[in-house]
Coordinates of C-alpha atoms in Angstrom, one line a residue:
M3 CA 0.1 0.1 0.3
K4 CA 3.0 2.5 0.8
S5 CA 4.9 1.5 -2.3
T6 CA 1.6 2.2 -4.4
M7 CA 1.6 5.9 -2.6
R8 CA 5.1 6.2 -3.3
S9 CA 4.6 5.7 -6.9
T10 CA 1.9 7.9 -7.3
K11 CA 3.4 11.3 -5.2
F12 CA 6.1 10.2 -7.9
Y13 CA 4.4 10.1 -10.6
S14 CA 2.0 13.6 -9.6
I15 CA 5.7 15.7 -9.1
L16 CA 7.1 14.1 -12.3
L17 CA 4.0 15.5 -14.1
V18 CA 3.8 19.0 -12.4
L19 CA 7.7 19.3 -13.8
S20 CA 6.9 18.3 -17.1
T21 CA 4.2 20.2 -17.2
L22 CA 6.2 23.0 -16.0
I23 CA 8.8 22.3 -18.5
V24 CA 6.4 21.9 -21.5
T25 CA 5.0 25.7 -20.4
I26 CA 8.2 27.2 -20.1
L27 CA 9.4 26.2 -22.6
G28 CA 6.6 27.2 -24.8
K29 CA 7.4 31.1 -23.9
K30 CA 10.1 30.8 -24.7
R31 CA 9.4 29.5 -28.2
A32 CA 7.0 32.1 -28.1
A33 CA 8.7 34.7 -27.0
K34 CA 11.2 33.6 -29.4
D35 CA 8.7 33.5 -32.3
Q36 CA 7.5 37.0 -31.4
D37 CA 11.1 38.6 -31.3
T38 CA 11.9 36.9 -34.5
D39 CA 8.7 38.4 -35.9
I40 CA 9.8 42.0 -34.7
I41 CA 13.0 41.3 -36.6
D42 CA 11.8 40.6 -39.4
K43 CA 9.6 43.9 -39.5
L44 CA 11.8 46.3 -38.7
L45 CA 13.8 44.4 -41.5
Q46 CA 11.4 44.7 -43.9
K47 CA 10.7 48.4 -42.5
R48 CA 14.7 49.0 -42.7
R49 CA 14.7 48.1 -46.2
T50 CA 11.5 50.3 -47.0
L51 CA 12.9 53.4 -45.8
S52 CA 16.0 53.6 -47.3
T53 CA 14.5 52.5 -50.6
H54 CA 12.7 55.8 -50.2
L55 CA 15.5 57.7 -48.8
A56 CA 17.8 57.1 -51.9
I57 CA 15.3 59.0 -53.7
S58 CA 13.8 62.1 -51.0
P59 CA 15.5 63.2 -48.0
I60 CA 12.6 63.6 -46.9
L61 CA 9.3 61.3 -46.1
Y62 CA 6.0 62.3 -46.7
L63 CA 3.1 59.9 -44.3
G64 CA -0.8 60.4 -44.0
D65 CA -3.0 58.4 -41.9
G66 CA -2.4 55.1 -43.8
N67 CA 1.8 54.9 -42.8
F68 CA 1.7 57.1 -39.7
T69 CA 0.8 54.6 -37.3
K70 CA 3.8 52.3 -38.9
Y71 CA 6.4 54.7 -39.0
V72 CA 6.1 56.9 -36.0
V73 CA 3.9 55.5 -33.8
D74 CA 4.7 51.7 -33.4
R75 CA 7.1 50.1 -31.5
P76 CA 10.2 50.0 -31.7
R77 CA 11.3 52.5 -33.6
E78 CA 15.2 52.5 -34.4
Y79 CA 15.4 56.4 -35.1
Y80 CA 14.6 59.7 -34.2
A81 CA 11.5 61.1 -36.4
M82 CA 11.4 64.6 -36.4
L83 CA 7.9 65.6 -37.8
L84 CA 6.9 68.6 -40.1
F85 CA 2.9 69.1 -40.0
T86 CA 2.1 71.9 -42.0
A87 CA -0.5 72.7 -45.4
T88 CA 2.1 74.1 -48.2
A89 CA -1.1 72.8 -51.0
P90 CA -1.7 76.9 -53.1
Q91 CA -5.6 76.9 -51.6
Y92 CA -4.4 77.5 -48.3
Q93 CA -2.2 80.4 -49.1
C94 CA 0.4 79.8 -46.7
S95 CA 3.6 81.1 -47.5
V96 CA 5.1 80.4 -44.2
C97 CA 4.6 76.9 -44.6
V98 CA 6.4 77.1 -47.8
K99 CA 9.3 79.3 -46.3
T100 CA 9.7 76.4 -43.7
K101 CA 9.1 73.8 -45.5
G102 CA 12.3 74.4 -47.6
A103 CA 14.3 74.9 -44.8
Y104 CA 13.0 72.2 -43.4
I105 CA 13.9 70.2 -46.4
D106 CA 17.6 71.6 -46.5
A107 CA 18.3 70.5 -43.0
A108 CA 17.4 67.0 -44.1
T109 CA 19.5 67.4 -47.2
H110 CA 22.3 67.7 -45.0
Y111 CA 21.6 65.2 -43.1
Q112 CA 21.5 62.6 -45.6
N113 CA 25.0 63.9 -46.6
Q114 CA 26.9 63.1 -43.9
Y115 CA 24.8 60.0 -42.2
D116 CA 23.8 57.2 -44.3
F117 CA 20.9 55.2 -42.8
E118 CA 22.2 51.7 -43.0
V119 CA 25.3 52.0 -41.8
T120 CA 24.8 54.7 -38.8
P121 CA 24.0 53.9 -35.1
A122 CA 20.3 54.3 -33.7
D123 CA 21.4 57.3 -31.6
K124 CA 22.6 58.7 -34.6
K125 CA 19.7 57.4 -36.7
M126 CA 17.2 60.1 -37.7
I127 CA 14.4 60.4 -40.4
F128 CA 12.6 63.4 -41.8
F129 CA 8.9 63.0 -41.8
V130 CA 6.4 65.7 -43.8
V131 CA 2.7 65.5 -43.0
E132 CA 0.5 67.4 -45.2
V133 CA -2.9 68.3 -44.5
D134 CA -4.7 66.7 -47.2
S135 CA -3.4 63.4 -46.6
A136 CA -3.4 63.0 -43.1
R137 CA -6.4 64.7 -41.6
S138 CA -7.5 62.2 -39.3
V139 CA -4.1 62.2 -37.7
F140 CA -4.6 66.2 -37.4
S141 CA -8.0 65.5 -35.6
D142 CA -6.0 63.2 -33.0
M143 CA -4.0 64.9 -32.6
Q144 CA -5.7 68.5 -32.3
L145 CA -3.6 70.5 -34.4
E146 CA -5.3 73.5 -35.6
T147 CA -2.2 75.7 -36.4
V148 CA 0.8 74.8 -38.9
P149 CA 3.5 75.0 -38.9
R150 CA 4.4 72.5 -36.3
V151 CA 7.6 70.7 -35.4
Y152 CA 8.1 67.4 -33.3
V153 CA 11.0 65.5 -32.8
L154 CA 10.5 62.0 -31.0
P155 CA 13.5 59.6 -30.1
P156 CA 13.9 56.2 -31.1
T157 CA 11.6 53.8 -29.0
Q158 CA 11.5 50.1 -27.9
T159 CA 9.4 47.4 -27.4
K160 CA 8.9 47.5 -24.3
S161 CA 8.7 51.5 -23.9
P162 CA 5.7 53.4 -22.5
K163 CA 3.2 54.9 -24.7
M164 CA 4.6 58.7 -25.3
K165 CA 2.5 61.6 -25.9
I166 CA 3.8 63.0 -29.5
G167 CA 2.6 66.6 -28.3
D168 CA 5.3 66.5 -25.2
F169 CA 8.2 67.0 -28.0
E170 CA 7.5 69.8 -29.8
V171 CA 9.7 72.1 -30.9
E172 CA 9.1 76.1 -31.1
A173 CA 8.0 77.0 -35.0
K174 CA 10.1 80.1 -35.0
V175 CA 13.6 77.2 -35.5
L176 CA 11.9 77.0 -38.8
L177 CA 11.4 80.3 -39.8
D178 CA 15.4 81.2 -38.6
G179 CA 17.1 79.2 -41.0
T180 CA 18.7 75.7 -41.8
K181 CA 21.5 76.2 -39.6
S182 CA 18.6 76.9 -36.2
I183 CA 16.9 74.0 -37.2
L184 CA 20.2 71.8 -37.0
D185 CA 21.5 73.2 -34.0
E186 CA 18.1 72.2 -32.3
I187 CA 18.8 68.8 -33.7
E188 CA 21.8 68.3 -32.1
S189 CA 20.7 70.0 -28.6
I190 CA 17.9 67.8 -28.4
S191 CA 19.4 64.5 -30.1
G192 CA 22.9 65.1 -29.7
I193 CA 23.2 64.5 -33.3
K194 CA 25.9 67.1 -35.0
I195 CA 25.0 68.5 -38.6
D196 CA 27.2 70.5 -40.3
V197 CA 26.3 72.9 -42.9
M198 CA 28.5 71.9 -46.0
V199 CA 28.5 73.8 -49.0
D200 CA 28.4 72.4 -52.6
P201 CA 31.4 72.8 -54.4
V202 CA 29.7 72.5 -57.8
P203 CA 29.2 76.6 -58.3
C204 CA 33.0 77.2 -57.0
I205 CA 34.5 74.2 -59.7
L206 CA 32.3 75.6 -62.7
A207 CA 33.2 78.9 -61.3
L208 CA 36.8 77.9 -61.5
C209 CA 36.8 76.2 -65.4
L210 CA 35.7 79.5 -66.0
V211 CA 38.4 81.2 -65.2
S212 CA 41.1 78.7 -66.6
L213 CA 39.9 78.9 -69.7
L214 CA 39.7 82.2 -70.0
V215 CA 43.0 82.5 -68.9
A216 CA 43.8 79.4 -71.4
L217 CA 42.5 81.6 -74.4
F218 CA 44.4 84.6 -73.1
V219 CA 47.4 82.4 -73.3
S220 CA 46.7 81.2 -76.4
N221 CA 45.9 84.2 -78.1
A222 CA 49.4 86.0 -76.3
S223 CA 51.1 83.6 -78.4
Y224 CA 50.9 84.6 -81.7
D225 CA 49.8 88.8 -80.7
V226 CA 50.7 89.9 -77.1
Y227 CA 49.2 93.4 -78.0
G228 CA 45.9 92.0 -79.3
A229 CA 45.8 89.9 -76.4
L230 CA 46.1 92.6 -74.2
L231 CA 42.9 94.1 -75.5
W232 CA 41.3 91.4 -75.4
Y233 CA 38.5 93.6 -73.6
Q234 CA 37.4 95.3 -76.4
S235 CA 36.1 92.2 -77.9
P236 CA 31.9 93.3 -79.2
R237 CA 31.2 88.9 -78.5
L238 CA 32.8 89.2 -75.3
W239 CA 30.4 92.2 -74.0
V240 CA 27.3 90.5 -75.5
L241 CA 28.4 87.5 -73.6
V242 CA 29.0 89.7 -70.4
S243 CA 25.8 91.1 -71.2
A244 CA 23.8 88.1 -71.4
V245 CA 24.8 87.2 -68.4
C246 CA 24.0 90.1 -66.4
F247 CA 20.5 90.3 -67.9
A248 CA 19.9 86.3 -67.0
V249 CA 21.4 87.2 -63.3
G250 CA 18.7 90.2 -63.2
V251 CA 15.7 88.1 -64.7
S252 CA 16.5 85.2 -62.7
G253 CA 16.5 86.1 -59.2
S254 CA 20.1 84.9 -58.3
I255 CA 21.2 87.5 -55.8
F256 CA 18.1 86.3 -54.6
C257 CA 18.9 83.2 -54.1
V258 CA 22.3 84.1 -52.6
I259 CA 21.2 86.1 -50.0
R260 CA 18.3 83.2 -49.1
A261 CA 20.0 80.3 -49.6
A262 CA 17.8 79.3 -51.6
P263 CA 18.1 74.9 -52.7
P264 CA 18.3 74.1 -56.1
L265 CA 15.3 72.0 -56.5
G266 CA 12.3 71.6 -54.1
H267 CA 10.4 68.3 -53.1
G268 CA 7.2 66.9 -53.4
R269 CA 5.4 64.0 -53.6
Q270 CA 6.4 63.0 -57.2
G271 CA 10.5 63.9 -56.9
A272 CA 12.2 67.3 -57.1
V273 CA 10.0 70.0 -58.1
V274 CA 11.8 72.9 -60.1
F275 CA 9.0 75.9 -59.2
A276 CA 8.1 76.8 -55.7
G277 CA 4.3 77.6 -56.3
Q278 CA 2.6 80.4 -55.5
G279 CA 5.0 81.6 -52.8
R280 CA 7.1 84.4 -52.6
D281 CA 10.5 82.2 -52.8
Q282 CA 12.0 80.5 -55.4
Y283 CA 14.8 77.6 -56.1
L284 CA 17.8 78.3 -57.8
V285 CA 17.3 75.6 -60.7
E286 CA 14.0 77.4 -61.1
G287 CA 15.5 81.4 -62.0
L288 CA 18.1 79.6 -64.3
V289 CA 15.2 78.3 -65.9
V290 CA 13.0 81.5 -66.5
A291 CA 16.4 83.0 -67.5
A292 CA 17.1 81.0 -70.1
W293 CA 13.1 81.4 -71.3
T294 CA 14.1 84.8 -71.7
L295 CA 17.4 84.7 -73.2
G296 CA 15.9 82.7 -75.9
V297 CA 13.0 84.8 -76.8
G298 CA 16.2 87.2 -77.5
L299 CA 17.6 85.0 -79.1
S300 CA 14.8 83.8 -81.2
L301 CA 13.7 87.3 -82.1
F302 CA 17.4 88.0 -83.0
L303 CA 17.3 84.8 -86.0
M304 CA 13.7 85.8 -87.0
L305 CA 15.3 89.0 -88.0
A306 CA 18.5 87.5 -89.3
A307 CA 16.4 85.4 -91.3
T308 CA 15.2 87.6 -93.3
R309 CA 17.9 88.8 -94.8
M310 CA 18.1 85.4 -96.8
K311 CA 17.6 86.6 -100.4
R312 CA 18.8 83.7 -102.7
F313 CA 16.5 81.2 -100.7
P314 CA 12.8 82.6 -100.1
L315 CA 11.6 79.0 -99.0
L316 CA 14.0 78.5 -96.8
R317 CA 13.8 82.0 -95.4
H318 CA 9.8 82.2 -94.6
C319 CA 10.8 78.3 -93.1
A320 CA 13.3 80.3 -91.1
V321 CA 11.1 82.8 -89.7
L322 CA 8.0 80.6 -88.8
L323 CA 10.5 78.8 -86.8
A324 CA 11.9 81.2 -85.2
L325 CA 8.5 82.9 -83.9
S326 CA 7.0 79.8 -82.9
V327 CA 9.8 79.5 -80.8
C328 CA 9.5 83.0 -79.4
A329 CA 5.6 81.9 -78.6
V330 CA 6.4 78.7 -77.2
L331 CA 8.6 80.6 -74.7
L332 CA 6.3 83.9 -74.0
L333 CA 3.7 81.0 -73.0
Q334 CA 5.8 79.4 -70.8
I335 CA 6.4 82.8 -69.1
W336 CA 4.0 83.7 -68.8
D337 CA 2.4 80.2 -67.7
A338 CA 4.8 80.7 -64.4
Y339 CA 4.3 83.9 -64.3
V340 CA 0.3 82.7 -63.7
M341 CA 1.4 80.1 -61.1
K342 CA 4.0 82.3 -59.1
T343 CA 1.4 84.8 -58.4
G344 CA -2.1 83.7 -58.1
W345 CA -1.7 85.1 -54.3
Y346 CA -1.3 88.7 -56.4
S347 CA -4.5 90.8 -56.8
L348 CA -4.5 94.1 -58.6
K349 CA -7.1 95.6 -56.8
E350 CA -5.5 96.0 -53.7
T351 CA -2.4 97.6 -55.3
L352 CA -3.9 100.1 -56.9
P353 CA -5.3 103.6 -55.6
A354 CA -9.4 102.8 -55.0
E355 CA -10.2 106.0 -57.7
V356 CA -7.9 104.5 -60.5
W357 CA -9.7 101.0 -60.3
S358 CA -12.3 102.5 -60.3
F359 CA -11.7 104.9 -63.6
L360 CA -10.8 101.3 -65.2
T361 CA -13.3 99.4 -64.3
S362 CA -17.0 101.3 -64.1
S363 CA -19.0 101.6 -66.8
V364 CA -19.4 105.2 -68.5
K365 CA -21.8 107.6 -67.5
K366 CA -23.2 110.3 -69.3
G367 CA -20.5 112.6 -67.2
S368 CA -17.0 110.3 -68.2
G369 CA -14.4 112.3 -69.3
L370 CA -12.7 111.8 -73.3
P371 CA -10.1 109.5 -71.6
K372 CA -13.0 107.2 -69.8
R373 CA -14.7 106.8 -73.1
L374 CA -11.3 106.1 -75.3
L375 CA -10.6 103.4 -72.8
R376 CA -13.5 101.7 -73.3
M377 CA -14.1 102.0 -77.2
S378 CA -10.2 100.3 -76.9
E379 CA -11.5 97.2 -74.7
Y380 CA -14.6 97.2 -76.8
W381 CA -12.3 96.6 -80.1
L382 CA -10.3 93.9 -78.5
L383 CA -12.7 92.1 -76.9
E384 CA -15.9 92.8 -77.9
S385 CA -16.2 94.1 -81.4
R386 CA -17.6 91.6 -84.4
S387 CA -17.9 93.9 -87.5
W388 CA -16.5 97.5 -88.5
E389 CA -19.8 98.9 -88.8
A390 CA -20.8 98.0 -84.8
F391 CA -17.9 99.6 -84.0
S392 CA -18.4 102.6 -85.9
K393 CA -21.7 102.8 -84.4
K394 CA -20.3 102.4 -80.4
F395 CA -17.5 105.2 -81.8
Q396 CA -20.0 107.2 -83.1
V397 CA -22.3 107.4 -79.5
L398 CA -19.4 107.1 -77.0
V399 CA -17.1 109.5 -78.9
V400 CA -18.3 112.0 -81.6
D401 CA -21.3 112.6 -80.2
Y402 CA -19.4 113.2 -76.7
L403 CA -17.3 115.7 -78.7
K404 CA -20.5 117.6 -80.3
R405 CA -21.6 118.1 -76.8
Q406 CA -18.4 119.5 -75.4
L407 CA -17.4 121.0 -78.9
L408 CA -20.7 122.3 -80.4
G409 CA -23.1 122.2 -77.5
K410 CA -25.5 120.2 -79.4
G411 CA -27.5 117.8 -77.4
G412 CA -27.5 113.7 -77.6
S413 CA -27.0 110.9 -75.1
V414 CA -24.8 108.4 -74.1

């Protein structure tokens, strides 16, 4: 009897130990599977981020991916968030300006740190959250004004859920420029980012100087006196005049003073024109300068083509081609002007009396200048036949002059 009881106790203890061992092993295996899933997700996220960062220094977030890249834990990088509204309908010039400085800061970071090999405490990703694509995020965070900036530290799997509002940075940092943003990043995260100067302009300038020196030396080898008078060459001054004109119309001085970036960055990649803001990109000014110089060159070629006496057909084709190029470039300039000045209102610029004179209708007491202005509008926009124009001119101008000069009655 006693041996039976001992056997029962032994098997009971053995069963309990077996159960404990199986339970512990199961938990370890589940934890291991969970860790494997987390590692796989991290690797997949890292590959996705690397692919995006190879295209642009910033990443756009919306309602569909905000949680994945910002909220989910673990997150092995600092997340810098810019909440903004740069779409033209919002007319937020501050948003456009601050976004440009923000992109410059992201570009400087990308040029100095490789995301794939940088340690986690030095990794940072610059996100942009536009209001139109993240309305739920804006609503959840109760954001009513933009721009807003946040710098979130990396998180671990067991890190407590953070409140994004606790990591807000003053928007004034964005308004103070790229250097101010980089200093703020260093004070918060310890990541030092230097402002790097693009060497391409300096290299191009050195190449130009070297070319001029080579030309001078080449001419001096057979005509020293002529080489000393190189500055009297008409071709040289034509080139200098074209360069000065291009600098003037391109706004290059503005770009140098404001340290404008070469290009902007949008959802579809590089952006040449800065939208309706009062800022511009460097390449944008160069494109406008090229268009303007192209208009002048096409008009010059059209004039030169008219002097071709021997080949009439070729002369006509050359004139039409030059005229077509001129028209296309003028349309490009006009479209760019309309896009850039959508915020501009002529009514708010002119005095009220001048605006009233230009837009009001002709009344009985209106003077001759107003009547002539009305006739010019009618000729350009409304007239369909010479007979209709003559009748309108008779009523508005001729009858008015008869009343003023001869004292004859008449009506407007």
